[in-house]
Amino acid sequence: MEKILYNRLLRPVLAVVMVVSLALGVASSAWPAARQSARIEVLAEAGITNLRTLSIAVTELGEDRLAALIKTPMQGNDFKKMSGLLTEVRDAAGYDRIWLTAQKDGKTIVLCDSSYRDTGTAGVTYLAPGSEWTGPLAEKLDSGVSGLLSGKTEDAYTKSPVETGSDTPMLGIAAVVRDKNGTPAAALVAQFPAADIDFTQLGFVDLGLVSWLGFLLFALSLALLVLISRLRKKFPKPTPPEPTEPEPATSPLRALNRLPPRNCPRLRQRISPPARILTP
């Protein structure tokens, strides 16, 4: 346990894993999001171009009808004819639904609805003239439509797909309708299927799964690094004992000085008298 806890390579390896996993998670989520945003912008620009053409047609062909609807929204001939025009454009351009809206008493109201049918039900299959513009798309795009009607912007669109209850998510776009004096009179709002905007699949690689695994590995590495730091504080590494200095070597002179004196009885027993040399 001590060898693992105080391994010199453990913390650097965990730091590298954290950096790599975080970079992988961010890249795997940011790249599809950037591609999707660019795709939505292209689709919105194409749709807004069609709405601008329609807005010119509404102004040129039915300015009197438009003025009458804005003044008194009602389900009369003007409403039916204008709704019929929106229905034709919807079917020709591939939109899912188109509304003609205006501003009244601080709210966005509906003047015409492309989903109108003589056999339909107001508030169910279409929005009746004069009713407040509501729905999932209205929640996302209402501020943009208000900016159009106040003259602050020329167009608006949703930055992300909107779930409207259908099988395919929708994108919302809006363009201003001006009267002959150039004043914003109404706004055309349309929704259409958000097709080909999913970029999470790169070949056989699921970038969404890769991003999830990258962030998970980053979280686990971070938690393990914090745990190791706390364990090191709780169980400090034992310090090795201080080395002892070796005793200095004894010189011969000092050894002689340590010998007992010559008159010591023990020394006399140990030292035998020198042998006598016999001469002839």
Short mmCIF file of C-alpha atoms in Angstrom, two decimals:
data_model
loop_
_atom_site.label_atom_id
_atom_site.label_comp_id
_atom_site.label_asym_id
_atom_site.label_seq_id
_atom_site.Cartn_x
_atom_site.Cartn_y
_atom_site.Cartn_z
CA MET A 1 0.00 0.00 0.00
CA GLU A 2 2.80 2.38 0.92
CA LYS A 3 4.62 1.70 -2.33
CA ILE A 4 1.51 2.53 -4.38
CA LEU A 5 0.56 5.58 -2.32
CA TYR A 6 4.02 7.15 -2.50
CA ASN A 7 4.87 6.10 -6.03
CA ARG A 8 6.55 9.01 -7.77
CA LEU A 9 4.76 8.35 -11.08
CA LEU A 10 1.23 8.04 -9.67
CA ARG A 11 0.29 11.72 -9.44
CA PRO A 12 1.88 12.75 -12.77
CA VAL A 13 0.08 9.89 -14.56
CA LEU A 14 -3.25 10.90 -13.04
CA ALA A 15 -2.66 14.52 -14.05
CA VAL A 16 -1.97 13.47 -17.65
CA VAL A 17 -5.11 11.31 -17.70
CA MET A 18 -7.16 14.23 -16.40
CA VAL A 19 -5.90 16.61 -19.09
CA VAL A 20 -6.33 14.12 -21.93
CA SER A 21 -9.82 13.02 -20.85
CA LEU A 22 -11.00 16.61 -20.38
CA ALA A 23 -9.69 17.61 -23.81
CA LEU A 24 -11.35 14.56 -25.37
CA GLY A 25 -14.68 15.29 -23.70
CA VAL A 26 -14.68 18.96 -24.67
CA ALA A 27 -13.65 18.29 -28.27
CA SER A 28 -16.19 15.49 -28.71
CA SER A 29 -19.02 17.75 -27.56
CA ALA A 30 -17.87 21.09 -29.04
CA TRP A 31 -17.24 19.87 -32.59
CA PRO A 32 -20.78 18.49 -33.21
CA ALA A 33 -22.29 21.57 -31.57
CA ALA A 34 -20.31 23.89 -33.84
CA ARG A 35 -21.28 21.89 -36.93
CA GLN A 36 -24.93 21.90 -35.88
CA SER A 37 -24.90 25.65 -35.26
CA ALA A 38 -23.43 26.30 -38.71
CA ARG A 39 -25.99 24.01 -40.35
CA ILE A 40 -28.90 25.70 -38.56
CA GLU A 41 -27.64 29.10 -39.68
CA VAL A 42 -27.54 27.95 -43.34
CA LEU A 43 -31.06 26.50 -43.16
CA ALA A 44 -32.39 29.60 -41.41
CA GLU A 45 -30.91 31.96 -43.99
CA ALA A 46 -32.49 29.98 -46.83
CA GLY A 47 -35.86 29.95 -45.09
CA ILE A 48 -35.75 33.64 -44.21
CA THR A 49 -35.05 34.47 -47.87
CA ASN A 50 -38.31 32.74 -48.82
CA LEU A 51 -40.18 34.56 -46.06
CA ARG A 52 -38.89 37.90 -47.27
CA THR A 53 -40.24 37.15 -50.72
CA LEU A 54 -43.56 36.22 -49.16
CA SER A 55 -43.58 39.41 -47.09
CA ILE A 56 -43.23 41.48 -50.26
CA ALA A 57 -46.12 39.56 -51.82
CA VAL A 58 -48.26 40.15 -48.72
CA THR A 59 -47.54 43.88 -48.87
CA GLU A 60 -48.12 44.24 -52.62
CA LEU A 61 -51.15 41.97 -52.99
CA GLY A 62 -52.97 42.51 -49.76
CA GLU A 63 -51.96 45.67 -47.91
CA ASP A 64 -55.60 46.67 -47.45
CA ARG A 65 -56.47 43.21 -46.17
CA LEU A 66 -53.43 43.27 -43.88
CA ALA A 67 -54.38 46.69 -42.50
CA ALA A 68 -57.94 45.49 -41.90
CA LEU A 69 -56.73 42.37 -40.10
CA ILE A 70 -54.36 44.37 -37.90
CA LYS A 71 -57.12 46.83 -37.02
CA THR A 72 -59.83 44.22 -36.43
CA PRO A 73 -58.61 40.62 -36.33
CA MET A 74 -61.57 38.50 -37.31
CA GLN A 75 -62.35 35.33 -39.19
CA GLY A 76 -63.73 36.91 -42.36
CA ASN A 77 -62.93 36.88 -46.05
CA ASP A 78 -59.63 38.70 -45.53
CA PHE A 79 -58.53 36.11 -43.00
CA LYS A 80 -59.50 33.22 -45.27
CA LYS A 81 -57.77 34.65 -48.36
CA MET A 82 -54.58 35.53 -46.49
CA SER A 83 -54.53 32.14 -44.78
CA GLY A 84 -55.00 30.48 -48.18
CA LEU A 85 -51.93 32.37 -49.46
CA LEU A 86 -49.89 31.19 -46.48
CA THR A 87 -51.04 27.61 -47.08
CA GLU A 88 -49.91 27.69 -50.71
CA VAL A 89 -46.48 29.03 -49.74
CA ARG A 90 -46.20 26.48 -46.95
CA ASP A 91 -46.83 23.57 -49.30
CA ALA A 92 -44.56 24.94 -52.03
CA ALA A 93 -41.61 25.79 -49.75
CA GLY A 94 -41.81 22.69 -47.56
CA TYR A 95 -42.66 24.50 -44.32
CA ASP A 96 -44.63 22.81 -41.59
CA ARG A 97 -46.62 25.90 -40.59
CA ILE A 98 -46.70 29.66 -41.22
CA TRP A 99 -48.27 32.42 -39.10
CA LEU A 100 -48.85 36.08 -39.82
CA THR A 101 -48.48 37.91 -36.50
CA ALA A 102 -48.69 41.44 -35.15
CA GLN A 103 -48.16 43.30 -31.88
CA LYS A 104 -51.13 44.39 -29.78
CA ASP A 105 -51.24 45.46 -26.14
CA GLY A 106 -47.70 44.21 -25.61
CA LYS A 107 -48.52 40.71 -26.88
CA THR A 108 -47.89 38.90 -30.14
CA ILE A 109 -51.23 38.01 -31.70
CA VAL A 110 -52.08 35.85 -34.72
CA LEU A 111 -53.61 37.44 -37.80
CA CYS A 112 -53.55 34.38 -40.09
CA ASP A 113 -52.62 30.72 -39.77
CA SER A 114 -51.64 28.45 -42.65
CA SER A 115 -53.26 25.53 -40.82
CA TYR A 116 -56.70 27.11 -41.16
CA ARG A 117 -59.35 24.89 -42.70
CA ASP A 118 -63.06 25.56 -43.05
CA THR A 119 -63.69 22.30 -41.21
CA GLY A 120 -61.03 22.93 -38.55
CA THR A 121 -61.43 23.98 -34.94
CA ALA A 122 -60.04 27.28 -33.68
CA GLY A 123 -57.48 26.76 -30.94
CA VAL A 124 -57.02 23.11 -31.86
CA THR A 125 -56.10 22.77 -35.55
CA TYR A 126 -55.31 26.47 -36.02
CA LEU A 127 -55.02 29.69 -34.02
CA ALA A 128 -57.96 32.04 -34.42
CA PRO A 129 -57.34 35.64 -35.53
CA GLY A 130 -56.71 37.94 -32.59
CA SER A 131 -55.62 35.11 -30.28
CA GLU A 132 -52.22 35.19 -28.60
CA TRP A 133 -49.46 33.37 -30.45
CA THR A 134 -48.63 30.39 -28.25
CA GLY A 135 -46.88 27.04 -28.51
CA PRO A 136 -43.38 25.58 -28.14
CA LEU A 137 -42.02 27.73 -30.96
CA ALA A 138 -43.55 30.88 -29.49
CA GLU A 139 -41.70 30.24 -26.23
CA LYS A 140 -38.36 30.20 -28.07
CA LEU A 141 -38.95 32.87 -30.73
CA ASP A 142 -41.34 35.35 -29.13
CA SER A 143 -38.58 37.77 -28.16
CA GLY A 144 -37.20 37.66 -31.71
CA VAL A 145 -40.63 38.38 -33.19
CA SER A 146 -41.09 41.28 -30.76
CA GLY A 147 -37.76 42.68 -31.96
CA LEU A 148 -38.99 42.47 -35.56
CA LEU A 149 -42.26 44.26 -34.83
CA SER A 150 -40.46 46.99 -32.86
CA GLY A 151 -38.06 47.60 -35.76
CA LYS A 152 -34.92 46.47 -33.93
CA THR A 153 -34.09 43.57 -36.27
CA GLU A 154 -34.97 42.38 -39.76
CA ASP A 155 -35.18 38.65 -39.09
CA ALA A 156 -34.85 36.08 -36.35
CA TYR A 157 -34.46 32.32 -35.97
CA THR A 158 -34.09 29.69 -33.27
CA LYS A 159 -30.51 28.75 -32.46
CA SER A 160 -31.41 25.16 -31.65
CA PRO A 161 -34.13 22.63 -32.62
CA VAL A 162 -37.50 22.98 -30.92
CA GLU A 163 -39.58 19.99 -29.81
CA THR A 164 -43.14 20.64 -30.95
CA GLY A 165 -44.61 17.20 -30.37
CA SER A 166 -43.96 15.90 -33.88
CA ASP A 167 -41.55 13.12 -34.78
CA THR A 168 -38.96 15.60 -36.08
CA PRO A 169 -37.69 18.66 -34.17
CA MET A 170 -38.48 22.00 -35.78
CA LEU A 171 -36.56 25.16 -36.56
CA GLY A 172 -38.27 28.52 -36.35
CA ILE A 173 -37.67 31.59 -38.55
CA ALA A 174 -39.29 35.02 -38.77
CA ALA A 175 -39.16 37.97 -41.17
CA VAL A 176 -40.68 41.43 -40.94
CA VAL A 177 -43.56 42.61 -43.15
CA ARG A 178 -43.46 46.33 -43.88
CA ASP A 179 -46.14 48.58 -45.23
CA LYS A 180 -45.58 50.84 -48.22
CA ASN A 181 -44.08 53.48 -45.93
CA GLY A 182 -41.43 51.02 -44.74
CA THR A 183 -42.81 50.75 -41.21
CA PRO A 184 -42.94 47.27 -39.62
CA ALA A 185 -46.58 46.23 -39.79
CA ALA A 186 -46.49 42.49 -39.12
CA ALA A 187 -44.16 39.50 -38.95
CA LEU A 188 -44.20 36.22 -40.82
CA VAL A 189 -43.20 33.25 -38.66
CA ALA A 190 -42.60 29.75 -40.00
CA GLN A 191 -41.44 26.42 -38.67
CA PHE A 192 -39.92 23.58 -40.69
CA PRO A 193 -38.28 20.22 -39.93
CA ALA A 194 -34.69 20.37 -38.69
CA ALA A 195 -33.16 17.89 -41.12
CA ASP A 196 -29.51 16.77 -41.24
CA ILE A 197 -28.36 18.66 -38.17
CA ASP A 198 -27.12 15.72 -36.08
CA PHE A 199 -23.31 15.47 -36.23
CA THR A 200 -22.73 13.27 -33.19
CA GLN A 201 -22.00 10.24 -35.38
CA LEU A 202 -18.58 10.28 -37.06
CA GLY A 203 -18.36 7.10 -39.08
CA PHE A 204 -18.74 4.26 -36.60
CA VAL A 205 -17.72 6.51 -33.67
CA ASP A 206 -20.46 7.93 -31.46
CA LEU A 207 -19.08 11.29 -30.37
CA GLY A 208 -21.78 11.66 -27.75
CA LEU A 209 -20.61 8.46 -26.05
CA VAL A 210 -16.96 9.49 -26.40
CA SER A 211 -17.72 12.84 -24.77
CA TRP A 212 -19.57 11.15 -21.91
CA LEU A 213 -16.72 8.71 -21.30
CA GLY A 214 -14.14 11.52 -21.44
CA PHE A 215 -15.91 13.58 -18.77
CA LEU A 216 -16.47 10.45 -16.66
CA LEU A 217 -12.77 9.54 -16.79
CA PHE A 218 -11.85 13.13 -15.88
CA ALA A 219 -14.14 13.03 -12.85
CA LEU A 220 -12.76 9.68 -11.69
CA SER A 221 -9.15 10.82 -12.11
CA LEU A 222 -9.84 14.00 -10.18
CA ALA A 223 -11.54 12.10 -7.37
CA LEU A 224 -8.66 9.63 -7.18
CA LEU A 225 -6.10 12.43 -7.08
CA VAL A 226 -7.94 14.13 -4.21
CA LEU A 227 -8.21 10.80 -2.37
CA ILE A 228 -4.49 10.16 -2.70
CA SER A 229 -3.68 13.63 -1.37
CA ARG A 230 -5.87 13.05 1.68
CA LEU A 231 -4.43 9.61 2.32
CA ARG A 232 -0.90 11.01 2.19
CA LYS A 233 -1.85 13.56 4.82
CA LYS A 234 -3.52 10.95 6.99
CA PHE A 235 -0.76 8.36 6.62
CA PRO A 236 2.53 10.26 6.26
CA LYS A 237 5.52 8.44 4.94
CA PRO A 238 7.73 7.19 7.82
CA THR A 239 11.07 8.95 8.03
CA PRO A 240 14.15 6.66 7.89
CA PRO A 241 16.49 6.66 10.98
CA GLU A 242 19.41 9.05 10.92
CA PRO A 243 22.71 7.36 9.97
CA THR A 244 25.20 6.98 12.84
CA GLU A 245 28.75 8.21 12.41
CA PRO A 246 31.40 5.42 12.46
CA GLU A 247 33.94 5.46 15.26
CA PRO A 248 37.29 6.86 14.23
CA ALA A 249 40.09 4.31 13.72
CA THR A 250 42.50 3.94 16.65
CA SER A 251 46.13 4.70 15.89
CA PRO A 252 48.92 2.34 17.16
CA LEU A 253 50.26 4.96 19.53
CA ARG A 254 46.88 5.37 21.17
CA ALA A 255 46.57 1.62 21.45
CA LEU A 256 49.89 1.48 23.29
CA ASN A 257 48.80 4.25 25.59
CA ARG A 258 45.76 2.22 26.49
CA LEU A 259 47.91 -0.77 27.57
CA PRO A 260 48.22 -1.26 31.31
CA PRO A 261 51.52 -0.32 32.98
CA ARG A 262 54.43 -2.74 33.09
CA ASN A 263 54.23 -3.35 36.83
CA CYS A 264 50.73 -4.68 36.40
CA PRO A 265 50.60 -8.36 37.50
CA ARG A 266 48.34 -9.29 34.60
CA LEU A 267 50.80 -7.86 32.15
CA ARG A 268 53.66 -9.82 33.71
CA GLN A 269 51.75 -13.01 33.26
CA ARG A 270 51.04 -12.24 29.63
CA ILE A 271 54.54 -11.13 28.69
CA SER A 272 57.11 -13.84 28.94
CA PRO A 273 60.78 -12.92 29.56
CA PRO A 274 62.95 -12.73 26.49
CA ALA A 275 64.83 -15.86 25.65
CA ARG A 276 68.49 -15.90 26.62
CA ILE A 277 71.01 -16.41 23.93
CA LEU A 278 73.61 -18.99 24.97
CA THR A 279 77.11 -18.33 23.85
CA PRO A 280 79.78 -21.07 23.72
#
